[in-house]
mmCIF file of C-alpha atoms in Angstrom:
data_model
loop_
_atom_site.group_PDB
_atom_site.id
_atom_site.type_symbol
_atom_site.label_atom_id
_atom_site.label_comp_id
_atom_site.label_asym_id
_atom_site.label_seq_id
_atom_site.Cartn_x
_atom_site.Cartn_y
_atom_site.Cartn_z
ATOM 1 C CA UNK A 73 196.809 306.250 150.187
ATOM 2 C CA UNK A 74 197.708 307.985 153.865
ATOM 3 C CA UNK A 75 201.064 309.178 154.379
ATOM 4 C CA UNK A 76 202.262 307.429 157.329
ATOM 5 C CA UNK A 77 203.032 309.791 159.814
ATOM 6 C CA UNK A 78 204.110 313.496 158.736
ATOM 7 C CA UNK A 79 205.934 314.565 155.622
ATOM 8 C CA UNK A 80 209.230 315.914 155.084
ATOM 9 C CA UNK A 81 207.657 319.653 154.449
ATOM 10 C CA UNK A 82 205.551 319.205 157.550
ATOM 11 C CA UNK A 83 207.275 320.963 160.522
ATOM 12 C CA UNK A 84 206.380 318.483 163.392
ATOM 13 C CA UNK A 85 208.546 316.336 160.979
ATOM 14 C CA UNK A 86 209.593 313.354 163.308
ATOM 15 C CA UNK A 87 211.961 311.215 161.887
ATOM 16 C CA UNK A 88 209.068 310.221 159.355
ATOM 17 C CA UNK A 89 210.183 306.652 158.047
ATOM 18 C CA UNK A 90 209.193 306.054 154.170
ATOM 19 C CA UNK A 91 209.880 302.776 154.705
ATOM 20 C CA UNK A 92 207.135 301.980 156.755
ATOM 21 C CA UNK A 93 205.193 301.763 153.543
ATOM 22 C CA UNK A 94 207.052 298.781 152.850
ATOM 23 C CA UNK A 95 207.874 297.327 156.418
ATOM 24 C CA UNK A 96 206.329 293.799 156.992
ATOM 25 C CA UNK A 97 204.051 293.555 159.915
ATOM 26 C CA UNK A 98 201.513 290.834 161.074
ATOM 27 C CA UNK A 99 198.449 293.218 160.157
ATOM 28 C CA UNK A 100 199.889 293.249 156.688
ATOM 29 C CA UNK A 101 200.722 289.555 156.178
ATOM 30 C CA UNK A 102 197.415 288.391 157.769
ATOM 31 C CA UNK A 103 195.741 291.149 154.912
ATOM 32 C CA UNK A 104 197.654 289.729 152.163
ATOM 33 C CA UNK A 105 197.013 285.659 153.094
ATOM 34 C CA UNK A 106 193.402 286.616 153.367
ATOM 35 C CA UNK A 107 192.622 288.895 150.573
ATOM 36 C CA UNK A 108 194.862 286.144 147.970
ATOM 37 C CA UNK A 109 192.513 283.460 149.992
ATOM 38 C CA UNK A 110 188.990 285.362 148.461
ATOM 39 C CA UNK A 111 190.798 286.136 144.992
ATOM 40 C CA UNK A 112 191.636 289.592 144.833
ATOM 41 C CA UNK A 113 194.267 290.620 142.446
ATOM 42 C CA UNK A 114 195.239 293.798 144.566
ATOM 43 C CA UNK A 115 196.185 291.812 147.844
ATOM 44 C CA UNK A 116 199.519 293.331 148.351
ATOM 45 C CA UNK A 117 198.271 296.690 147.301
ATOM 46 C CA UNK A 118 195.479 296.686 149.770
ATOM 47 C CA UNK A 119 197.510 294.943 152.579
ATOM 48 C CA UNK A 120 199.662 298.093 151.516
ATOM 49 C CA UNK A 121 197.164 300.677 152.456
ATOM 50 C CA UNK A 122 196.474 299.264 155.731
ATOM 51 C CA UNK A 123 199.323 298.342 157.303
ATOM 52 C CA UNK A 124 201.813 299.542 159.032
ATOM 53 C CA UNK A 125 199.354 302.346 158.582
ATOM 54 C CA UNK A 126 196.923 300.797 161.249
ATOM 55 C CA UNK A 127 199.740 301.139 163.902
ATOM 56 C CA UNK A 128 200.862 305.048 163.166
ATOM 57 C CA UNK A 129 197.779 306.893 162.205
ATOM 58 C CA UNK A 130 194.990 304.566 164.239
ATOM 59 C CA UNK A 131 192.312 301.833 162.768
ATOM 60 C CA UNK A 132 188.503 303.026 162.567
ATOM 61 C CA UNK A 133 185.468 301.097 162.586
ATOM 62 C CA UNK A 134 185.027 302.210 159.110
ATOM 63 C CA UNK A 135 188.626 300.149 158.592
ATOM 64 C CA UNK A 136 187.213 297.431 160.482
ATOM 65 C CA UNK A 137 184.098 296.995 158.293
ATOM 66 C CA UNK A 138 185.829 297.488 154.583
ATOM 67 C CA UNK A 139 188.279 295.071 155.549
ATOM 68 C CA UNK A 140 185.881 292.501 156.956
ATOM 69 C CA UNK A 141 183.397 293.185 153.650
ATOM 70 C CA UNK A 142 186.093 293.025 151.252
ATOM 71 C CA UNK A 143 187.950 289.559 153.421
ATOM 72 C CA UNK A 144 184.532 288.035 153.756
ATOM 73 C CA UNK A 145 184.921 287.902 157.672
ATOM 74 C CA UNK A 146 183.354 289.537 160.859
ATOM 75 C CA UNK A 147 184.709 292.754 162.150
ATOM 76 C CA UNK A 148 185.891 290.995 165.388
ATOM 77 C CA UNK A 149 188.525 288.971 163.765
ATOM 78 C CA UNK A 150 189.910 292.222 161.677
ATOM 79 C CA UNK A 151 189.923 294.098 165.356
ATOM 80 C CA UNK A 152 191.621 290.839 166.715
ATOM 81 C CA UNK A 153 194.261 290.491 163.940
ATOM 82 C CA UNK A 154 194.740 294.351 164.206
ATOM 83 C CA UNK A 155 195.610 294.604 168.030
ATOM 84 C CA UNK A 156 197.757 291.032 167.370
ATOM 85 C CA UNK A 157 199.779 293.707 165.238
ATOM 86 C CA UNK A 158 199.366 296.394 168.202
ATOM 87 C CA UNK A 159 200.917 293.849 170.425
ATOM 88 C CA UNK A 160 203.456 292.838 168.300
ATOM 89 C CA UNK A 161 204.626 296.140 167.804
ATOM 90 C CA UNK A 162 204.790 296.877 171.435
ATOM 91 C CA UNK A 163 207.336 294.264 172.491
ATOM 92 C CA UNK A 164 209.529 295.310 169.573
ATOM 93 C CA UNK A 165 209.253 298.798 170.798
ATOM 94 C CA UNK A 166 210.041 297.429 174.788
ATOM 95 C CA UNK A 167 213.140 295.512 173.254
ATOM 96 C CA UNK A 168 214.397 298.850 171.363
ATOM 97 C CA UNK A 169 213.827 300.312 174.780
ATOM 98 C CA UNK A 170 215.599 297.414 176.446
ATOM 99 C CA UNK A 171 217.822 295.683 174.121
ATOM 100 C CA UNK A 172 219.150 293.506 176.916
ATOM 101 C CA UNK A 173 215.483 291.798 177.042
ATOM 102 C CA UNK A 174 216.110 290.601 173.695
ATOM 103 C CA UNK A 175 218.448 287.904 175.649
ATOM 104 C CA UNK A 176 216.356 287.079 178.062
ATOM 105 C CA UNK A 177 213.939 286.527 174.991
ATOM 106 C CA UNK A 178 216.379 283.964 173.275
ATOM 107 C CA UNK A 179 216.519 282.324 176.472
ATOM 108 C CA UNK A 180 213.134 281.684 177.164
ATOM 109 C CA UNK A 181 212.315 280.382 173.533
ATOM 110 C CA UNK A 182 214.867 278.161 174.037
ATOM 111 C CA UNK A 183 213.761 276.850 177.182
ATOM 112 C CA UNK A 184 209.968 277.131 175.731
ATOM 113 C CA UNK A 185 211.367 274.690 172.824
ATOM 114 C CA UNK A 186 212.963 272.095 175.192
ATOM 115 C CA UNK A 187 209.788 270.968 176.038
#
């Protein structure tokens, strides 16, 4: 398995994160719900390997096709379910940016659930 994003001996060292191997993203819930859906008995391992990896070192075409063999699905719908996590990812990164949008987020999913 990758190391997501440099080491600690590695001198562009940038506040790597271990716990990214262990952070919860969309990618890896979507991998995990599918792979459990076909039977495999390494679902959280797998999901594991792929995410958050697929946002901080990139997501191949050779990604895209393992994950659709082994899920039993096209390569569009991985690619779709991937840049779900892409976009996902960027709003958390705007509202780390701009924590004051994170009100204006409550608001509108409360007036969104009014309706």
């Amino acid at each position: 398995m990758a190391i997501i994003g440099p080491g600690y001996e590695d001198p562009e060292y940038d506040n790597y994160d271990p716990a990214w191997r262990h952070q919860e993203t969309p990618f890896r819930e979507w991998l995990r719900e599918r792979l459990t859906v076909v039977g495999s008995d390494y679902a959280a391992d797998i999901a594991a390997g792929y995410a958050p990896a697929n946002r901080y070192e990139g997501f191949t075409d050779t990604d895209a096709e393992d994950l659709s063999v082994l899920l039993g699905c096209g390569e569009d719908e991985v690619r779709a379910a991937h840049k779900a996590d892409l976009n996902d990812w960027a709003r958390e990164q705007q509202l780390r940016d701009h924590p004051d949008l994170a009100v204006l987020d409550a608001d509108l999913d409360r007036i969104g659930n009014r309706s």
